[in-house]
């Protein structure tokens, strides 16, 4: 077993180690374009020792954003993304763009564009019905992912991560709760997985072997009767057999219905309520079922992820509660090629350098999750002084 801090291949690229900063929306793009503040957000963990940092969220279309302040991949975005890539590369790390379509998680009122969902659903964000795309519109979504990957390549990125999780558009198609279609994109699991497989193939066709291509895949939505592990395992097998992906990052939970299933720890209901205008904010204050708390523990997704490791041969990235050298070594001993982390790096961007210098430094992240509501203004750890743009 190779050490977590030895160089490692991810498809066509080599990372200086096996630690990836996972995608967490930064809230630092008020004009939907890269800012110096966003560049610093990713430069810091790159300087702090990660092998690769992931820029989130790079929507593939204007209506695919959770709100209009997010980057969407277009020629105008390329110069700023190139500056970001150059800054990360100067620190010795690689950079990936998380590309995807928010689907039912998109705020149609903010985007001034209809939110998409597999079937017509009511959106509490926009107080409107979502739009059900037909087969032609879904082919446009597939093409938009390929185009977004092309823009990432033009900007000098090393990789793209396709968002197949959290009940964003593709993940919503997986879900038997959200997908009630009776066409070639609904019904059987094979049909519900069609959009994901088409997107992965289109992205690979666009970037060839010049970029690494990964996907963030839900193992379990944490919602009944959503996607659960038996069906997700089959989707993983199909994606592996298709050969378009270099790795899967395994995740869980639904941004639409159960976000804390991924973000274990405290559920900051009051802070979420303050982040939204009424009446949505009032609802958040009472949102016990939506913002339910799950106890935090190290490697909290490992039990589910083990089942993927037993079934699949492709590289896997373990996410969830990775804050120590011991947990990283555990992931490697269980056969996971990479680990991904986010909140701990928000608290301490240099945590990886600290772990390399001393095997047992303590992560200062308390899992209070008060960082989560800050994504609507400017993502930061509330326990640090990093609260204003530099």
GROMACS .gro file of C-alpha atoms in nm:
model
  390
    1UNK     CA    1   0.000   0.000   0.000
    2UNK     CA    2   0.144   0.336  -0.104
    3UNK     CA    3   0.154   0.624   0.141
    4UNK     CA    4  -0.123   0.885   0.132
    5UNK     CA    5   0.138   1.152   0.065
    6UNK     CA    6   0.312   0.983  -0.225
    7UNK     CA    7   0.238   1.098  -0.583
    8UNK     CA    8  -0.055   0.917  -0.743
    9UNK     CA    9  -0.207   0.881  -1.087
   10UNK     CA   10  -0.563   0.998  -1.149
   11UNK     CA   11  -0.637   0.898  -1.505
   12UNK     CA   12  -0.399   1.095  -1.729
   13UNK     CA   13  -0.265   1.326  -1.454
   14UNK     CA   14  -0.038   1.280  -1.154
   15UNK     CA   15  -0.122   1.440  -0.820
   16UNK     CA   16   0.151   1.513  -0.567
   17UNK     CA   17  -0.049   1.322  -0.304
   18UNK     CA   18  -0.384   1.149  -0.258
   19UNK     CA   19  -0.568   1.429  -0.075
   20UNK     CA   20  -0.834   1.625  -0.265
   21UNK     CA   21  -1.011   1.937  -0.148
   22UNK     CA   22  -1.369   1.850  -0.229
   23UNK     CA   23  -1.617   2.086  -0.390
   24UNK     CA   24  -1.805   2.321  -0.158
   25UNK     CA   25  -1.972   2.629  -0.302
   26UNK     CA   26  -1.755   2.927  -0.221
   27UNK     CA   27  -2.004   3.215  -0.240
   28UNK     CA   28  -1.729   3.442  -0.375
   29UNK     CA   29  -1.850   3.510  -0.730
   30UNK     CA   30  -2.105   3.795  -0.703
   31UNK     CA   31  -2.099   3.855  -1.079
   32UNK     CA   32  -2.087   3.486  -1.177
   33UNK     CA   33  -1.720   3.521  -1.268
   34UNK     CA   34  -1.393   3.440  -1.094
   35UNK     CA   35  -1.277   3.696  -0.837
   36UNK     CA   36  -0.946   3.745  -0.657
   37UNK     CA   37  -1.128   3.629  -0.347
   38UNK     CA   38  -1.220   3.298  -0.513
   39UNK     CA   39  -0.862   3.254  -0.633
   40UNK     CA   40  -0.732   3.301  -0.279
   41UNK     CA   41  -0.991   3.054  -0.149
   42UNK     CA   42  -0.834   2.782  -0.366
   43UNK     CA   43  -0.475   2.901  -0.351
   44UNK     CA   44  -0.471   2.865   0.028
   45UNK     CA   45  -0.536   2.486   0.048
   46UNK     CA   46  -0.307   2.438  -0.254
   47UNK     CA   47  -0.030   2.613  -0.061
   48UNK     CA   48  -0.145   2.413   0.241
   49UNK     CA   49  -0.056   2.082   0.079
   50UNK     CA   50  -0.356   1.925  -0.098
   51UNK     CA   51  -0.294   1.731  -0.415
   52UNK     CA   52  -0.591   1.888  -0.595
   53UNK     CA   53  -0.856   2.148  -0.518
   54UNK     CA   54  -1.206   2.142  -0.668
   55UNK     CA   55  -1.383   2.459  -0.780
   56UNK     CA   56  -1.756   2.458  -0.709
   57UNK     CA   57  -1.997   2.509  -0.847
   58UNK     CA   58  -1.938   2.555  -1.220
   59UNK     CA   59  -2.285   2.528  -1.370
   60UNK     CA   60  -2.322   2.412  -1.728
   61UNK     CA   61  -2.602   2.661  -1.805
   62UNK     CA   62  -2.743   2.983  -1.653
   63UNK     CA   63  -3.051   2.798  -1.530
   64UNK     CA   64  -2.835   2.525  -1.382
   65UNK     CA   65  -2.712   2.744  -1.096
   66UNK     CA   66  -2.852   2.733  -0.745
   67UNK     CA   67  -2.858   3.113  -0.777
   68UNK     CA   68  -2.746   3.371  -1.030
   69UNK     CA   69  -2.422   3.454  -0.848
   70UNK     CA   70  -2.261   3.123  -0.933
   71UNK     CA   71  -2.022   3.073  -1.221
   72UNK     CA   72  -2.165   2.921  -1.532
   73UNK     CA   73  -1.921   2.785  -1.788
   74UNK     CA   74  -1.894   3.011  -2.091
   75UNK     CA   75  -1.617   3.186  -2.286
   76UNK     CA   76  -1.638   3.495  -2.063
   77UNK     CA   77  -1.550   3.278  -1.761
   78UNK     CA   78  -1.236   3.127  -1.913
   79UNK     CA   79  -0.985   3.411  -1.846
   80UNK     CA   80  -1.069   3.420  -1.476
   81UNK     CA   81  -1.060   3.043  -1.449
   82UNK     CA   82  -0.721   3.048  -1.616
   83UNK     CA   83  -0.592   3.291  -1.352
   84UNK     CA   84  -0.726   3.060  -1.082
   85UNK     CA   85  -0.564   2.754  -1.239
   86UNK     CA   86  -0.232   2.936  -1.268
   87UNK     CA   87  -0.243   3.036  -0.900
   88UNK     CA   88  -0.314   2.679  -0.789
   89UNK     CA   89  -0.045   2.536  -1.016
   90UNK     CA   90   0.208   2.784  -0.877
   91UNK     CA   91   0.155   2.621  -0.538
   92UNK     CA   92   0.221   2.272  -0.677
   93UNK     CA   93  -0.137   2.143  -0.677
   94UNK     CA   94  -0.380   2.042  -0.950
   95UNK     CA   95  -0.725   2.196  -1.000
   96UNK     CA   96  -1.060   2.045  -1.095
   97UNK     CA   97  -1.388   2.208  -1.197
   98UNK     CA   98  -1.708   2.059  -1.060
   99UNK     CA   99  -1.953   2.084  -1.349
  100UNK     CA  100  -2.322   2.009  -1.333
  101UNK     CA  101  -2.681   2.128  -1.346
  102UNK     CA  102  -2.862   2.207  -1.020
  103UNK     CA  103  -3.198   2.092  -1.156
  104UNK     CA  104  -3.458   2.102  -0.876
  105UNK     CA  105  -3.206   2.267  -0.641
  106UNK     CA  106  -3.182   2.571  -0.871
  107UNK     CA  107  -3.349   2.894  -0.764
  108UNK     CA  108  -3.555   2.987  -1.068
  109UNK     CA  109  -3.649   3.329  -0.927
  110UNK     CA  110  -3.284   3.422  -0.878
  111UNK     CA  111  -3.170   3.274  -1.211
  112UNK     CA  112  -3.469   3.417  -1.399
  113UNK     CA  113  -3.484   3.081  -1.574
  114UNK     CA  114  -3.708   2.780  -1.506
  115UNK     CA  115  -3.570   2.513  -1.275
  116UNK     CA  116  -3.557   2.166  -1.428
  117UNK     CA  117  -3.675   1.844  -1.266
  118UNK     CA  118  -3.746   1.495  -1.401
  119UNK     CA  119  -4.116   1.552  -1.338
  120UNK     CA  120  -4.313   1.863  -1.254
  121UNK     CA  121  -4.247   1.958  -0.893
  122UNK     CA  122  -4.321   2.265  -0.684
  123UNK     CA  123  -4.014   2.469  -0.586
  124UNK     CA  124  -4.025   2.633  -0.242
  125UNK     CA  125  -3.728   2.847  -0.348
  126UNK     CA  126  -3.907   3.019  -0.637
  127UNK     CA  127  -4.266   2.939  -0.533
  128UNK     CA  128  -4.321   2.810  -0.887
  129UNK     CA  129  -4.357   2.478  -1.061
  130UNK     CA  130  -4.043   2.331  -1.210
  131UNK     CA  131  -4.011   2.250  -1.579
  132UNK     CA  132  -4.002   1.892  -1.707
  133UNK     CA  133  -3.747   1.877  -1.993
  134UNK     CA  134  -3.825   1.658  -2.291
  135UNK     CA  135  -3.572   1.430  -2.459
  136UNK     CA  136  -3.445   1.709  -2.686
  137UNK     CA  137  -3.386   1.939  -2.389
  138UNK     CA  138  -3.200   1.664  -2.208
  139UNK     CA  139  -2.973   1.618  -2.508
  140UNK     CA  140  -2.895   1.989  -2.476
  141UNK     CA  141  -2.805   1.932  -2.110
  142UNK     CA  142  -2.567   1.657  -2.217
  143UNK     CA  143  -2.407   1.887  -2.472
  144UNK     CA  144  -2.380   2.164  -2.214
  145UNK     CA  145  -2.174   1.935  -1.988
  146UNK     CA  146  -1.938   1.857  -2.276
  147UNK     CA  147  -1.903   2.228  -2.355
  148UNK     CA  148  -1.836   2.308  -1.990
  149UNK     CA  149  -1.558   2.050  -1.981
  150UNK     CA  150  -1.414   2.210  -2.293
  151UNK     CA  151  -1.409   2.549  -2.123
  152UNK     CA  152  -1.231   2.396  -1.823
  153UNK     CA  153  -0.968   2.255  -2.056
  154UNK     CA  154  -0.923   2.593  -2.226
  155UNK     CA  155  -0.869   2.746  -1.881
  156UNK     CA  156  -0.585   2.506  -1.805
  157UNK     CA  157  -0.770   2.287  -1.554
  158UNK     CA  158  -0.639   1.938  -1.488
  159UNK     CA  159  -0.970   1.765  -1.423
  160UNK     CA  160  -1.346   1.796  -1.417
  161UNK     CA  161  -1.580   1.643  -1.162
  162UNK     CA  162  -1.934   1.578  -1.289
  163UNK     CA  163  -2.202   1.633  -1.024
  164UNK     CA  164  -2.416   1.318  -0.995
  165UNK     CA  165  -2.514   1.376  -0.632
  166UNK     CA  166  -2.736   1.555  -0.380
  167UNK     CA  167  -3.053   1.551  -0.595
  168UNK     CA  168  -2.911   1.800  -0.840
  169UNK     CA  169  -3.048   1.729  -1.186
  170UNK     CA  170  -2.875   1.400  -1.267
  171UNK     CA  171  -2.919   1.271  -0.913
  172UNK     CA  172  -3.287   1.366  -0.926
  173UNK     CA  173  -3.321   1.145  -1.234
  174UNK     CA  174  -3.180   0.853  -1.033
  175UNK     CA  175  -3.443   0.899  -0.763
  176UNK     CA  176  -3.768   0.698  -0.787
  177UNK     CA  177  -3.922   0.962  -0.562
  178UNK     CA  178  -3.841   1.255  -0.791
  179UNK     CA  179  -3.844   1.079  -1.128
  180UNK     CA  180  -4.194   0.962  -1.222
  181UNK     CA  181  -4.133   0.971  -1.598
  182UNK     CA  182  -4.257   0.700  -1.833
  183UNK     CA  183  -4.022   0.769  -2.122
  184UNK     CA  184  -3.667   0.651  -2.192
  185UNK     CA  185  -3.542   0.857  -1.893
  186UNK     CA  186  -3.777   0.710  -1.632
  187UNK     CA  187  -3.915   0.391  -1.487
  188UNK     CA  188  -3.640   0.129  -1.481
  189UNK     CA  189  -3.306   0.204  -1.317
  190UNK     CA  190  -3.135   0.169  -1.654
  191UNK     CA  191  -3.357   0.447  -1.789
  192UNK     CA  192  -3.309   0.665  -1.480
  193UNK     CA  193  -2.931   0.627  -1.519
  194UNK     CA  194  -2.935   0.712  -1.891
  195UNK     CA  195  -2.871   1.085  -1.845
  196UNK     CA  196  -2.567   1.026  -1.621
  197UNK     CA  197  -2.412   0.776  -1.859
  198UNK     CA  198  -2.471   0.999  -2.161
  199UNK     CA  199  -2.314   1.296  -1.982
  200UNK     CA  200  -2.006   1.101  -1.870
  201UNK     CA  201  -1.949   0.972  -2.223
  202UNK     CA  202  -1.996   1.317  -2.378
  203UNK     CA  203  -1.750   1.476  -2.136
  204UNK     CA  204  -1.492   1.207  -2.201
  205UNK     CA  205  -1.536   1.244  -2.575
  206UNK     CA  206  -1.475   1.618  -2.543
  207UNK     CA  207  -1.159   1.610  -2.329
  208UNK     CA  208  -1.015   1.274  -2.436
  209UNK     CA  209  -0.721   1.171  -2.222
  210UNK     CA  210  -0.607   1.529  -2.169
  211UNK     CA  211  -0.804   1.582  -1.845
  212UNK     CA  212  -0.902   1.351  -1.563
  213UNK     CA  213  -1.278   1.297  -1.544
  214UNK     CA  214  -1.439   1.205  -1.212
  215UNK     CA  215  -1.797   1.205  -1.087
  216UNK     CA  216  -1.951   1.270  -0.746
  217UNK     CA  217  -2.208   0.992  -0.703
  218UNK     CA  218  -2.476   0.958  -0.437
  219UNK     CA  219  -2.464   0.625  -0.255
  220UNK     CA  220  -2.788   0.701  -0.069
  221UNK     CA  221  -3.021   1.002  -0.081
  222UNK     CA  222  -3.111   0.963   0.286
  223UNK     CA  223  -3.474   0.995   0.180
  224UNK     CA  224  -3.741   0.728   0.140
  225UNK     CA  225  -3.812   0.625  -0.132
  226UNK     CA  226  -3.511   0.790  -0.293
  227UNK     CA  227  -3.197   0.632  -0.437
  228UNK     CA  228  -3.044   0.375  -0.203
  229UNK     CA  229  -2.726   0.178  -0.211
  230UNK     CA  230  -2.843  -0.129  -0.403
  231UNK     CA  231  -2.942   0.082  -0.704
  232UNK     CA  232  -2.645   0.315  -0.665
  233UNK     CA  233  -2.408   0.017  -0.675
  234UNK     CA  234  -2.558  -0.085  -1.008
  235UNK     CA  235  -2.515   0.267  -1.142
  236UNK     CA  236  -2.153   0.249  -1.030
  237UNK     CA  237  -2.105  -0.077  -1.218
  238UNK     CA  238  -2.249   0.073  -1.535
  239UNK     CA  239  -2.030   0.383  -1.507
  240UNK     CA  240  -1.726   0.163  -1.452
  241UNK     CA  241  -1.809  -0.058  -1.750
  242UNK     CA  242  -1.867   0.246  -1.974
  243UNK     CA  243  -1.507   0.347  -1.908
  244UNK     CA  244  -1.562   0.724  -1.929
  245UNK     CA  245  -1.459   0.803  -1.570
  246UNK     CA  246  -1.123   0.791  -1.395
  247UNK     CA  247  -1.269   0.780  -1.042
  248UNK     CA  248  -1.587   0.810  -0.838
  249UNK     CA  249  -1.616   1.034  -0.533
  250UNK     CA  250  -1.877   0.873  -0.309
  251UNK     CA  251  -2.125   1.099  -0.135
  252UNK     CA  252  -2.476   1.096   0.014
  253UNK     CA  253  -2.772   1.316   0.103
  254UNK     CA  254  -3.010   1.549  -0.073
  255UNK     CA  255  -2.967   1.926  -0.091
  256UNK     CA  256  -3.336   1.930  -0.175
  257UNK     CA  257  -3.471   1.706   0.101
  258UNK     CA  258  -3.206   1.602   0.357
  259UNK     CA  259  -2.878   1.797   0.338
  260UNK     CA  260  -2.750   1.704   0.684
  261UNK     CA  261  -2.727   1.338   0.580
  262UNK     CA  262  -2.396   1.441   0.424
  263UNK     CA  263  -2.298   1.720   0.665
  264UNK     CA  264  -2.292   1.526   0.991
  265UNK     CA  265  -2.278   1.727   1.311
  266UNK     CA  266  -2.487   2.019   1.434
  267UNK     CA  267  -2.787   2.142   1.232
  268UNK     CA  268  -2.768   2.527   1.237
  269UNK     CA  269  -3.139   2.602   1.185
  270UNK     CA  270  -3.132   2.958   1.319
  271UNK     CA  271  -2.838   3.057   1.100
  272UNK     CA  272  -3.008   2.909   0.794
  273UNK     CA  273  -3.324   3.100   0.882
  274UNK     CA  274  -3.131   3.428   0.896
  275UNK     CA  275  -2.979   3.354   0.553
  276UNK     CA  276  -3.319   3.348   0.380
  277UNK     CA  277  -3.585   3.618   0.347
  278UNK     CA  278  -3.935   3.545   0.480
  279UNK     CA  279  -4.138   3.335   0.442
  280UNK     CA  280  -3.865   3.084   0.353
  281UNK     CA  281  -3.658   3.191   0.651
  282UNK     CA  282  -3.951   3.130   0.885
  283UNK     CA  283  -3.990   2.785   0.741
  284UNK     CA  284  -3.619   2.713   0.790
  285UNK     CA  285  -3.651   2.798   1.159
  286UNK     CA  286  -3.913   2.524   1.188
  287UNK     CA  287  -3.747   2.281   0.947
  288UNK     CA  288  -3.678   1.996   1.185
  289UNK     CA  289  -3.735   1.715   0.929
  290UNK     CA  290  -3.535   1.902   0.662
  291UNK     CA  291  -3.242   2.003   0.884
  292UNK     CA  292  -3.222   1.699   1.106
  293UNK     CA  293  -2.897   1.646   1.297
  294UNK     CA  294  -2.683   1.335   1.252
  295UNK     CA  295  -2.398   1.259   1.494
  296UNK     CA  296  -2.050   1.325   1.361
  297UNK     CA  297  -1.783   1.058   1.354
  298UNK     CA  298  -1.462   1.015   1.159
  299UNK     CA  299  -1.505   0.846   0.819
  300UNK     CA  300  -1.882   0.851   0.859
  301UNK     CA  301  -1.949   0.734   0.501
  302UNK     CA  302  -1.701   0.446   0.518
  303UNK     CA  303  -1.951   0.170   0.592
  304UNK     CA  304  -2.150   0.249   0.278
  305UNK     CA  305  -1.840   0.318   0.069
  306UNK     CA  306  -1.693  -0.024   0.159
  307UNK     CA  307  -1.968  -0.186  -0.042
  308UNK     CA  308  -1.857   0.007  -0.351
  309UNK     CA  309  -1.495  -0.088  -0.284
  310UNK     CA  310  -1.595  -0.456  -0.270
  311UNK     CA  311  -1.798  -0.434  -0.592
  312UNK     CA  312  -1.589  -0.204  -0.812
  313UNK     CA  313  -1.232  -0.209  -0.939
  314UNK     CA  314  -1.215   0.154  -1.055
  315UNK     CA  315  -1.047   0.419  -0.833
  316UNK     CA  316  -1.267   0.552  -0.554
  317UNK     CA  317  -1.243   0.871  -0.348
  318UNK     CA  318  -1.357   0.848   0.015
  319UNK     CA  319  -1.538   1.156   0.145
  320UNK     CA  320  -1.686   1.237   0.485
  321UNK     CA  321  -1.510   1.289   0.816
  322UNK     CA  322  -1.152   1.284   0.687
  323UNK     CA  323  -0.959   1.503   0.932
  324UNK     CA  324  -0.660   1.302   1.054
  325UNK     CA  325  -0.365   1.095   0.938
  326UNK     CA  326  -0.519   0.791   1.106
  327UNK     CA  327  -0.838   0.823   0.902
  328UNK     CA  328  -0.644   0.879   0.581
  329UNK     CA  329  -0.437   0.568   0.646
  330UNK     CA  330  -0.756   0.374   0.725
  331UNK     CA  331  -0.899   0.477   0.387
  332UNK     CA  332  -0.585   0.358   0.210
  333UNK     CA  333  -0.587   0.028   0.401
  334UNK     CA  334  -0.948  -0.024   0.291
  335UNK     CA  335  -0.844   0.018  -0.073
  336UNK     CA  336  -0.956   0.377  -0.144
  337UNK     CA  337  -0.715   0.547  -0.382
  338UNK     CA  338  -0.791   0.904  -0.266
  339UNK     CA  339  -0.955   1.093   0.020
  340UNK     CA  340  -1.152   1.418  -0.003
  341UNK     CA  341  -1.212   1.679   0.263
  342UNK     CA  342  -1.372   2.023   0.289
  343UNK     CA  343  -1.484   2.163   0.626
  344UNK     CA  344  -1.156   2.081   0.798
  345UNK     CA  345  -0.969   2.275   0.526
  346UNK     CA  346  -1.208   2.568   0.556
  347UNK     CA  347  -1.101   2.589   0.921
  348UNK     CA  348  -0.732   2.516   0.850
  349UNK     CA  349  -0.624   2.549   0.485
  350UNK     CA  350  -0.276   2.428   0.582
  351UNK     CA  351  -0.395   2.115   0.764
  352UNK     CA  352  -0.228   1.880   0.513
  353UNK     CA  353   0.111   2.043   0.561
  354UNK     CA  354   0.057   2.017   0.937
  355UNK     CA  355  -0.023   1.646   0.911
  356UNK     CA  356   0.282   1.584   0.694
  357UNK     CA  357   0.503   1.766   0.944
  358UNK     CA  358   0.346   1.592   1.243
  359UNK     CA  359   0.135   1.277   1.209
  360UNK     CA  360  -0.103   1.372   1.489
  361UNK     CA  361  -0.209   1.736   1.470
  362UNK     CA  362  -0.565   1.799   1.584
  363UNK     CA  363  -0.817   1.934   1.335
  364UNK     CA  364  -0.978   2.246   1.477
  365UNK     CA  365  -1.308   2.191   1.292
  366UNK     CA  366  -1.585   2.143   1.551
  367UNK     CA  367  -1.849   2.023   1.300
  368UNK     CA  368  -2.080   2.303   1.413
  369UNK     CA  369  -2.174   2.348   1.045
  370UNK     CA  370  -2.220   2.721   1.091
  371UNK     CA  371  -2.014   2.750   0.772
  372UNK     CA  372  -2.305   2.605   0.572
  373UNK     CA  373  -2.536   2.910   0.583
  374UNK     CA  374  -2.243   3.136   0.485
  375UNK     CA  375  -2.255   2.996   0.129
  376UNK     CA  376  -2.536   3.246   0.063
  377UNK     CA  377  -2.305   3.539   0.132
  378UNK     CA  378  -1.938   3.437   0.137
  379UNK     CA  379  -1.831   3.091   0.249
  380UNK     CA  380  -1.605   3.096   0.554
  381UNK     CA  381  -1.546   2.928   0.887
  382UNK     CA  382  -1.717   3.141   1.152
  383UNK     CA  383  -1.442   3.050   1.399
  384UNK     CA  384  -1.170   3.223   1.196
  385UNK     CA  385  -1.103   3.584   1.102
  386UNK     CA  386  -1.150   3.513   0.731
  387UNK     CA  387  -1.479   3.700   0.704
  388UNK     CA  388  -1.419   3.981   0.457
  389UNK     CA  389  -1.280   3.975   0.108
  390UNK     CA  390  -0.907   4.022   0.087
   0.00000   0.00000   0.00000
